[in-house]
Short mmCIF file of C-alpha atoms and ligand atoms in Angstrom, two decimals:
data_model
loop_
_atom_site.label_atom_id
_atom_site.label_comp_id
_atom_site.label_asym_id
_atom_site.label_seq_id
_atom_site.Cartn_x
_atom_site.Cartn_y
_atom_site.Cartn_z
CA UNK H 1 188.17 188.29 -126.50
CA UNK H 2 188.53 191.36 -128.73
CA UNK H 3 191.13 191.49 -131.47
CA UNK H 4 194.13 193.76 -131.00
CA UNK H 5 196.51 195.31 -133.51
CA UNK H 6 199.62 193.90 -131.87
CA UNK H 7 199.81 190.92 -129.54
CA UNK H 8 203.05 190.34 -127.66
CA UNK H 9 203.97 187.01 -126.12
CA UNK H 10 206.41 187.35 -123.25
CA UNK H 11 207.13 189.80 -120.42
CA UNK H 12 210.93 189.89 -120.39
CA UNK H 13 212.96 192.91 -121.56
CA UNK H 14 212.06 192.13 -125.21
CA UNK H 15 208.31 191.84 -124.62
CA UNK H 16 207.97 194.90 -122.38
CA UNK H 17 210.08 197.09 -124.67
CA UNK H 18 208.08 195.97 -127.71
CA UNK H 19 204.84 196.73 -125.87
CA UNK H 20 205.95 200.25 -124.88
CA UNK H 21 206.87 201.10 -128.50
CA UNK H 22 203.72 199.48 -129.91
CA UNK H 23 201.38 201.33 -127.56
CA UNK H 24 203.19 204.63 -128.14
CA UNK H 25 202.74 204.10 -131.89
CA UNK H 26 198.99 204.25 -131.23
CA UNK H 27 198.37 200.53 -131.75
CA UNK H 28 196.04 198.57 -129.50
CA UNK H 29 198.55 196.37 -127.69
CA UNK H 30 198.10 193.32 -125.49
CA UNK H 31 200.98 191.56 -123.71
CA UNK H 32 200.70 188.01 -122.41
CA UNK H 33 203.07 187.53 -119.51
CA UNK H 34 203.68 183.79 -119.88
CA UNK H 35 204.75 181.37 -117.15
CA UNK H 36 207.46 183.66 -115.76
CA UNK H 37 206.16 187.23 -115.50
CA UNK H 38 209.22 189.48 -115.88
CA UNK H 39 211.26 186.76 -117.59
CA UNK H 40 214.68 185.38 -116.75
CA UNK H 41 215.90 188.46 -114.89
CA UNK H 42 213.40 187.77 -112.13
CA UNK H 43 215.82 185.19 -110.75
CA UNK H 44 218.86 187.42 -110.57
CA UNK H 45 219.71 189.53 -107.57
CA UNK H 46 222.02 192.07 -109.16
CA UNK H 47 222.34 193.52 -112.68
CA UNK H 48 225.41 195.65 -113.27
CA UNK H 49 225.42 196.06 -117.04
CA UNK H 50 222.01 197.45 -117.93
CA UNK H 51 222.67 201.09 -118.88
CA UNK H 52 221.01 203.82 -116.85
CA UNK H 53 221.67 202.40 -113.39
CA UNK H 54 224.85 203.59 -111.67
CA UNK H 55 224.36 201.15 -108.80
CA UNK H 56 223.43 197.49 -109.36
CA UNK H 57 219.69 196.96 -109.71
CA UNK H 58 217.90 193.72 -108.81
CA UNK H 59 216.19 191.81 -111.63
CA UNK H 60 212.71 192.06 -110.06
CA UNK H 61 213.12 195.86 -109.57
CA UNK H 62 214.19 196.40 -113.18
CA UNK H 63 211.34 194.29 -114.51
CA UNK H 64 208.83 196.01 -112.24
CA UNK H 65 209.91 199.36 -113.70
CA UNK H 66 209.43 197.99 -117.22
CA UNK H 67 205.97 196.66 -116.36
CA UNK H 68 204.91 199.98 -114.87
CA UNK H 69 206.25 201.84 -117.91
CA UNK H 70 204.26 199.53 -120.21
CA UNK H 71 201.08 200.03 -118.17
CA UNK H 72 201.58 203.79 -118.27
CA UNK H 73 201.94 203.64 -122.06
CA UNK H 74 198.52 201.96 -122.24
CA UNK H 75 199.50 198.31 -122.75
CA UNK H 76 196.92 195.73 -121.72
CA UNK H 77 198.85 193.16 -119.66
CA UNK H 78 197.31 189.71 -119.23
CA UNK H 79 198.53 186.86 -117.05
CA UNK H 80 198.24 183.89 -119.37
CA UNK H 81 200.46 181.37 -121.13
CA UNK H 82 200.00 180.81 -124.86
CA UNK H 83 199.27 177.12 -125.36
CA UNK H 84 198.77 177.08 -129.14
CA UNK H 85 198.96 179.39 -132.14
CA UNK H 86 197.49 179.40 -135.61
CA UNK H 87 199.58 181.55 -137.93
CA UNK H 88 198.07 180.21 -141.16
CA UNK H 89 195.94 183.31 -141.79
CA UNK H 90 195.64 186.89 -140.57
CA UNK H 91 194.21 187.68 -137.99
CA UNK H 92 196.46 185.24 -136.15
CA UNK H 93 194.93 183.21 -133.35
CA UNK H 94 196.64 182.43 -130.04
CA UNK H 95 194.91 180.34 -127.40
CA UNK H 96 195.97 180.69 -123.79
CA UNK H 97 196.10 177.99 -121.12
CA UNK H 98 193.30 179.99 -119.45
CA UNK H 99 191.09 179.11 -122.44
CA UNK H 100 191.15 182.69 -123.73
CA UNK H 101 191.45 183.14 -127.50
CA UNK H 102 193.53 186.13 -128.58
CA UNK H 103 193.33 187.51 -132.15
CA UNK H 104 195.77 189.99 -133.64
CA UNK H 105 196.96 191.44 -136.93
CA UNK H 106 200.60 191.43 -135.91
CA UNK H 107 202.27 189.08 -133.46
CA UNK H 108 205.53 189.68 -131.61
CA UNK H 109 207.11 186.56 -130.16
CA UNK H 110 209.33 187.35 -127.17
CA UNK H 111 209.06 184.08 -125.26
CA UNK H 112 212.76 183.93 -124.38
CA UNK H 113 214.30 180.77 -123.12
CA UNK H 114 213.99 178.23 -120.29
CA UNK H 115 216.66 176.53 -118.19
CA UNK H 116 218.40 173.48 -119.65
CA UNK H 117 218.82 170.36 -117.52
CA UNK H 118 221.58 167.76 -117.56
CA UNK H 119 219.24 164.84 -118.23
CA UNK H 120 220.71 162.56 -115.57
CA UNK H 121 218.40 160.35 -113.44
CA UNK H 122 218.85 161.97 -110.00
CA UNK H 123 218.18 165.40 -111.43
CA UNK H 124 214.49 164.74 -112.03
CA UNK H 125 214.11 162.62 -108.93
CA UNK H 126 215.45 165.31 -106.58
CA UNK H 127 214.26 168.48 -108.35
CA UNK H 128 212.86 170.64 -105.57
CA UNK H 129 214.54 168.41 -102.94
CA UNK H 130 218.10 169.62 -103.40
CA UNK H 131 218.24 170.16 -107.16
CA UNK H 132 217.46 173.63 -108.51
CA UNK H 133 218.13 175.91 -111.48
CA UNK H 134 217.76 179.13 -109.49
CA UNK H 135 220.12 180.16 -106.70
CA UNK H 136 218.21 183.37 -106.01
CA UNK H 137 215.05 181.34 -105.44
CA UNK H 138 216.47 178.42 -103.46
CA UNK H 139 219.89 179.48 -102.07
CA UNK H 140 218.30 180.43 -98.76
CA UNK H 141 217.55 176.74 -98.01
CA UNK H 142 221.26 175.88 -97.95
CA UNK H 143 222.52 177.88 -94.98
CA UNK H 144 225.80 176.40 -93.73
CA UNK H 145 225.51 173.53 -96.24
CA UNK H 146 227.80 172.34 -99.04
CA UNK H 147 226.42 173.05 -102.49
CA UNK H 148 227.55 172.51 -106.07
CA UNK H 149 226.96 174.67 -109.14
CA UNK H 150 227.26 172.98 -112.52
CA UNK H 151 228.28 175.07 -115.55
CA UNK H 152 230.94 177.53 -116.65
CA UNK H 153 229.04 180.54 -118.01
CA UNK H 154 228.08 183.87 -116.45
CA UNK H 155 225.05 182.40 -114.73
CA UNK H 156 227.02 179.55 -113.09
CA UNK H 157 229.68 181.95 -111.83
CA UNK H 158 227.10 184.47 -110.58
CA UNK H 159 225.15 181.74 -108.82
CA UNK H 160 228.29 180.32 -107.19
CA UNK H 161 229.23 183.74 -105.82
CA UNK H 162 225.67 184.44 -104.68
CA UNK H 163 225.45 181.10 -102.89
CA UNK H 164 228.45 181.97 -100.72
CA UNK H 165 226.04 184.30 -98.87
CA UNK H 166 224.39 181.18 -97.43
CA UNK H 167 226.45 178.06 -97.97
CA UNK H 168 229.43 176.82 -95.98
CA UNK H 169 231.20 175.85 -99.20
CA UNK H 170 230.43 176.12 -102.92
CA UNK H 171 232.00 173.87 -105.52
CA UNK H 172 231.76 174.96 -109.15
CA UNK H 173 231.91 171.97 -111.49
CA UNK H 174 232.87 172.66 -115.09
CA UNK H 175 233.32 170.17 -117.90
CA UNK H 176 236.28 172.04 -119.45
CA UNK H 177 239.42 173.75 -118.15
CA UNK H 178 238.30 177.25 -119.11
CA UNK H 179 235.24 179.27 -118.09
CA UNK H 180 232.93 180.94 -120.58
CA UNK H 181 231.99 183.66 -118.07
CA UNK H 182 233.19 187.28 -118.42
CA UNK H 183 236.70 187.98 -117.07
CA UNK H 184 235.45 190.32 -114.31
CA UNK H 185 233.22 187.53 -113.03
CA UNK H 186 236.03 184.98 -113.20
CA UNK H 187 238.26 187.23 -111.08
CA UNK H 188 235.53 187.57 -108.44
CA UNK H 189 235.03 183.82 -108.45
CA UNK H 190 238.69 182.97 -108.00
CA UNK H 191 239.08 185.51 -105.19
CA UNK H 192 236.24 184.01 -103.16
CA UNK H 193 237.67 181.76 -100.41
CA UNK H 194 234.43 179.77 -100.08
CA UNK H 195 234.54 178.60 -103.71
CA UNK H 196 236.41 175.61 -105.12
CA UNK H 197 236.48 174.94 -108.87
CA UNK H 198 236.58 171.39 -110.23
CA UNK H 199 237.91 171.51 -113.80
CA UNK H 200 237.40 168.92 -116.54
CA UNK H 201 234.73 167.27 -114.44
CA UNK H 202 231.43 165.83 -115.61
CA UNK H 203 228.45 165.17 -113.37
CA UNK H 204 227.32 161.62 -114.05
CA UNK H 205 224.51 161.45 -111.49
CA UNK H 206 222.96 163.12 -108.45
CA UNK H 207 222.51 160.63 -105.63
CA UNK H 208 220.26 160.81 -102.60
CA UNK H 209 218.66 158.95 -99.71
CA UNK H 210 215.23 158.84 -101.35
CA UNK H 211 214.19 162.16 -99.77
CA UNK H 212 217.04 164.57 -100.41
CA UNK H 213 220.34 164.90 -102.27
CA UNK H 214 223.39 163.44 -100.53
CA UNK H 215 226.19 163.27 -103.13
CA UNK H 216 227.34 163.68 -106.71
CA UNK H 217 228.86 161.03 -108.91
CA UNK H 218 231.62 162.77 -110.82
CA UNK H 219 233.85 161.78 -113.71
CA UNK H 220 237.18 163.53 -113.11
CA UNK H 221 240.56 163.32 -114.88
CA UNK H 222 241.55 160.94 -112.04
CA UNK H 223 238.54 158.68 -112.49
CA UNK H 224 235.05 158.40 -111.05
CA UNK H 225 234.47 159.81 -107.54
CA UNK H 226 231.48 160.29 -105.25
CA UNK H 227 231.41 163.67 -103.54
CA UNK H 228 229.09 164.43 -100.61
CA UNK H 229 226.86 167.45 -101.28
CA UNK H 230 223.63 168.93 -99.90
CA UNK H 231 222.39 170.89 -102.90
CA UNK H 232 222.98 171.11 -106.65
CA UNK H 233 222.36 174.16 -108.83
CA UNK H 234 222.29 173.39 -112.54
CA UNK H 235 223.37 176.45 -114.59
CA UNK H 236 224.18 175.11 -118.04
CA UNK H 237 222.30 177.62 -120.15
CA UNK H 238 218.85 178.01 -121.60
CA UNK H 239 216.96 176.86 -124.67
CA UNK H 240 214.33 178.83 -126.61
CA UNK H 241 210.71 178.21 -125.61
CA UNK H 242 209.52 177.68 -129.17
CA UNK H 243 207.88 174.25 -129.36
CA UNK H 244 204.41 175.80 -129.95
CA UNK H 245 205.67 177.25 -133.24
CA UNK H 246 206.90 173.91 -134.64
CA UNK H 247 205.94 173.59 -138.29
CA UNK H 248 204.64 177.18 -138.47
CA UNK H 249 207.83 179.25 -138.41
CA UNK H 250 211.36 178.69 -139.64
CA UNK H 251 213.69 177.78 -136.77
CA UNK H 252 217.32 176.70 -136.60
CA UNK H 253 218.38 173.25 -135.42
CA UNK H 254 218.39 174.40 -131.78
CA UNK H 255 214.87 175.84 -131.93
CA UNK H 256 215.81 179.54 -132.24
CA UNK H 257 213.38 181.45 -134.47
CA UNK H 258 215.09 182.57 -137.66
CA UNK H 259 214.68 186.29 -138.39
CA UNK H 260 215.67 188.39 -141.35
CA UNK H 261 219.28 189.65 -140.99
CA UNK H 262 218.38 193.32 -140.61
CA UNK H 263 214.89 193.19 -139.08
CA UNK H 264 212.71 191.18 -136.71
CA UNK H 265 210.66 189.61 -139.55
CA UNK H 266 210.17 185.85 -139.29
CA UNK H 267 209.30 183.45 -142.12
CA UNK H 268 205.61 184.37 -141.67
CA UNK H 269 204.55 187.93 -142.71
CA UNK H 270 203.11 189.82 -139.75
CA UNK H 271 204.94 187.66 -137.21
CA UNK H 272 208.02 189.17 -135.57
CA UNK H 273 210.50 187.83 -133.04
CA UNK H 274 212.57 189.61 -130.39
CA UNK H 275 215.08 188.77 -127.70
CA UNK H 276 216.64 185.48 -126.61
CA UNK H 277 214.09 183.51 -128.64
CA UNK H 278 215.90 184.52 -131.84
CA UNK H 279 219.36 185.25 -130.44
CA UNK H 280 221.70 182.32 -129.89
CA UNK H 281 224.71 184.67 -129.68
CA UNK H 282 224.37 187.70 -127.38
CA UNK H 283 221.54 186.72 -124.97
CA UNK H 284 221.72 189.94 -122.97
CA UNK H 285 218.91 192.01 -121.51
CA UNK H 286 219.92 195.15 -123.38
CA UNK H 287 220.03 193.30 -126.70
CA UNK H 288 216.60 191.83 -126.03
CA UNK H 289 215.23 195.28 -125.23
CA UNK H 290 216.72 196.57 -128.51
CA UNK H 291 215.12 193.69 -130.40
CA UNK H 292 211.80 194.53 -128.75
CA UNK H 293 212.00 198.06 -130.11
CA UNK H 294 212.78 196.73 -133.61
CA UNK H 295 209.89 194.27 -133.52
CA UNK H 296 207.36 196.91 -132.49
CA UNK H 297 208.50 199.27 -135.23
CA UNK H 298 208.45 196.45 -137.80
CA UNK H 299 204.95 195.47 -136.67
CA UNK H 300 203.77 199.09 -136.92
CA UNK H 301 205.16 199.38 -140.47
CA UNK H 302 203.54 196.06 -141.41
CA UNK H 303 200.14 197.30 -140.18
CA UNK H 304 200.54 200.59 -142.06
CA UNK H 305 200.92 198.84 -145.44
P1 LIG O 401 213.03 186.29 -121.14
O1 LIG O 401 213.59 187.19 -120.13
O2 LIG O 401 213.43 184.85 -121.15
O3 LIG O 401 211.44 186.38 -121.05
C1 LIG O 401 210.64 185.50 -121.77
C2 LIG O 401 209.20 185.75 -121.43
O4 LIG O 401 208.39 184.92 -122.27
C3 LIG O 401 208.84 185.40 -120.00
O5 LIG O 401 208.08 186.45 -119.46
C4 LIG O 401 207.97 184.15 -120.12
O6 LIG O 401 206.97 184.09 -119.13
C5 LIG O 401 207.35 184.39 -121.50
N1 LIG O 401 206.86 183.17 -122.15
C6 LIG O 401 207.48 181.96 -122.28
N2 LIG O 401 206.65 181.08 -122.88
C7 LIG O 401 205.50 181.75 -123.15
C8 LIG O 401 204.27 181.38 -123.73
N3 LIG O 401 204.05 180.14 -124.18
N4 LIG O 401 203.30 182.32 -123.82
C9 LIG O 401 203.51 183.59 -123.38
N5 LIG O 401 204.65 183.99 -122.82
C10 LIG O 401 205.64 183.08 -122.69
N6 LIG O 401 221.58 189.61 -119.02
C11 LIG O 401 222.19 190.80 -118.84
O7 LIG O 401 222.25 191.60 -119.76
N7 LIG O 401 222.72 191.13 -117.64
C12 LIG O 401 222.65 190.31 -116.56
O8 LIG O 401 223.16 190.63 -115.49
C13 LIG O 401 222.00 189.05 -116.73
N8 LIG O 401 221.87 188.21 -115.68
C14 LIG O 401 221.21 187.02 -115.85
C15 LIG O 401 221.07 186.18 -114.74
C16 LIG O 401 220.41 184.98 -114.87
C17 LIG O 401 220.26 184.07 -113.66
C18 LIG O 401 219.87 184.60 -116.13
C19 LIG O 401 219.13 183.29 -116.27
C20 LIG O 401 220.03 185.42 -117.23
C21 LIG O 401 220.70 186.65 -117.11
N9 LIG O 401 220.87 187.51 -118.18
C22 LIG O 401 221.48 188.73 -118.01
C23 LIG O 401 220.32 187.21 -119.51
C24 LIG O 401 218.93 187.92 -119.64
O9 LIG O 401 218.14 187.53 -118.56
C25 LIG O 401 218.25 187.54 -120.95
O10 LIG O 401 219.10 187.85 -122.04
C26 LIG O 401 216.93 188.31 -121.10
O11 LIG O 401 216.10 188.14 -119.98
C27 LIG O 401 216.18 187.86 -122.35
O12 LIG O 401 215.03 188.63 -122.43
P2 LIG O 401 213.78 188.14 -123.28
O13 LIG O 401 212.74 189.19 -123.10
O14 LIG O 401 214.21 187.79 -124.65
O15 LIG O 401 213.31 186.77 -122.63
P1 LIG O 402 226.11 179.96 -121.38
O1 LIG O 402 226.90 181.20 -121.49
O2 LIG O 402 225.61 179.29 -122.62
O3 LIG O 402 227.00 178.91 -120.54
C1 LIG O 402 226.54 177.61 -120.31
C2 LIG O 402 227.63 176.85 -119.58
O4 LIG O 402 227.14 175.56 -119.24
C3 LIG O 402 228.88 176.67 -120.42
O5 LIG O 402 230.02 176.86 -119.64
C4 LIG O 402 228.76 175.22 -120.89
O6 LIG O 402 229.99 174.57 -121.01
C5 LIG O 402 228.01 174.58 -119.76
N1 LIG O 402 227.22 173.45 -120.24
C6 LIG O 402 226.31 173.45 -121.25
N2 LIG O 402 225.75 172.22 -121.37
C7 LIG O 402 226.33 171.44 -120.42
C8 LIG O 402 226.18 170.09 -120.04
N3 LIG O 402 225.31 169.28 -120.67
N4 LIG O 402 226.93 169.60 -119.04
C9 LIG O 402 227.81 170.40 -118.39
N5 LIG O 402 228.00 171.72 -118.69
C10 LIG O 402 227.26 172.23 -119.70
O7 LIG O 402 224.81 180.17 -120.48
P2 LIG O 402 224.51 181.07 -119.19
O8 LIG O 402 225.63 181.07 -118.25
O9 LIG O 402 223.17 180.60 -118.73
O10 LIG O 402 224.33 182.53 -119.80
C11 LIG O 402 223.28 182.78 -120.76
C12 LIG O 402 223.43 184.16 -121.33
O11 LIG O 402 223.07 185.12 -120.33
C13 LIG O 402 224.83 184.44 -121.76
O12 LIG O 402 224.82 185.16 -122.99
C14 LIG O 402 225.37 185.28 -120.68
O13 LIG O 402 226.40 186.16 -121.11
C15 LIG O 402 224.13 186.05 -120.23
N6 LIG O 402 224.33 186.51 -118.85
C16 LIG O 402 225.00 187.66 -118.67
C17 LIG O 402 225.29 188.09 -117.39
C18 LIG O 402 226.04 189.34 -117.19
O14 LIG O 402 226.22 190.05 -118.16
N7 LIG O 402 226.50 189.66 -115.98
C19 LIG O 402 224.90 187.35 -116.29
C20 LIG O 402 224.25 186.16 -116.51
C21 LIG O 402 223.98 185.75 -117.81
P3 LIG O 402 231.05 174.96 -122.18
O15 LIG O 402 231.65 176.25 -121.74
O16 LIG O 402 231.96 173.80 -122.15
O17 LIG O 402 230.23 175.05 -123.43
#
């Protein structure tokens, strides 16, 4: 496989934006889509806070526009997942699960984050048989059923509201007595007659009949209770997908890539990071897109030296 000036890992808002800027700077640019082409927004049905769209736009539509814009700018888009990297010398080497070896003089890491799981026994046992981390993908299977959403952030609240399109009843289970989600989302949640919120409640286990989920074991302020349920949506946040960089780049204790305060530079010259992978604070599509722009410009300056 030929070497490129700039290789971008990830096809979320950070990766696509970086690729558009890199290609427009005249650099040969290849983007590797990763396991989730389009990134996290592919599992959301409605985005209301990405500037430029008066009416809500679906995640897949927004990401399709970004992909087309990247293609038009001349970006080479490849469906592959980077399995290993060697950042010890330039050109850097990235090997894909397809067996393809990619070489580049500047690397932009925009691999985002993946869903976190609770780590309780029934969760693994019934994943795909009543346990999911994506309401947009799996909500349809729970028509007229009772479902639970676990978490208290924007995603949990959005998923709970979305699930009312299908489910008979949605119970949102949160470990504290206060939601982390934006106020506007909280108001919509509380107004929805199909949603019940269980406060200060921890999910101890997901129980089933061996084939599908049947109930939740909950620890409530009044003690342990078993609550019948047909489906469980875990929405407790995401963690950066950075294990392939272990030992090669500086990361914080949660695995976020550490970047310079005012740029996208990582601890390795010529390697840049953008988006959720280096942002434990904002984790918004528009911020990721902004990071992508920074990373492409930083990479272009690096190559000009
Ligand atoms: P991601 O979107 O996570 O993309 C990461 C990319 O990296 C993916 O394409 C993946 O395939 C790729 N990748 C991973 N591993 C590898 C690898 N080994 N090799 C190559 N590629 C790899 N934000 C908003 O601003 N507004 C919203 O309304 C909103 N709604 C959301 C709804 C949901 C359900 C979720 C989960 C998040 C939502 N967010 C929203 C947050 C937003 O999705 C993220 O902030 C944003 O997608 C981060 O962009 P990113 O490009 O950094 O990473
Ligand atoms: P988040 O904001 O980090 O919220 C995670 C939630 O899960 C928190 O309420 C947390 O509880 C809970 N939680 C974490 N670990 C848990 C565990 N082990 N057991 C039980 N509960 C647990 O994550 P998110 O909701 O996925 O959102 C991610 C980012 O995307 C955020 O920055 C969000 O703003 C953004 N986003 C934005 C929009 C929008 O703008 N409309 C939509 C979706 C997402 P505590 O509160 O107790 O910590």
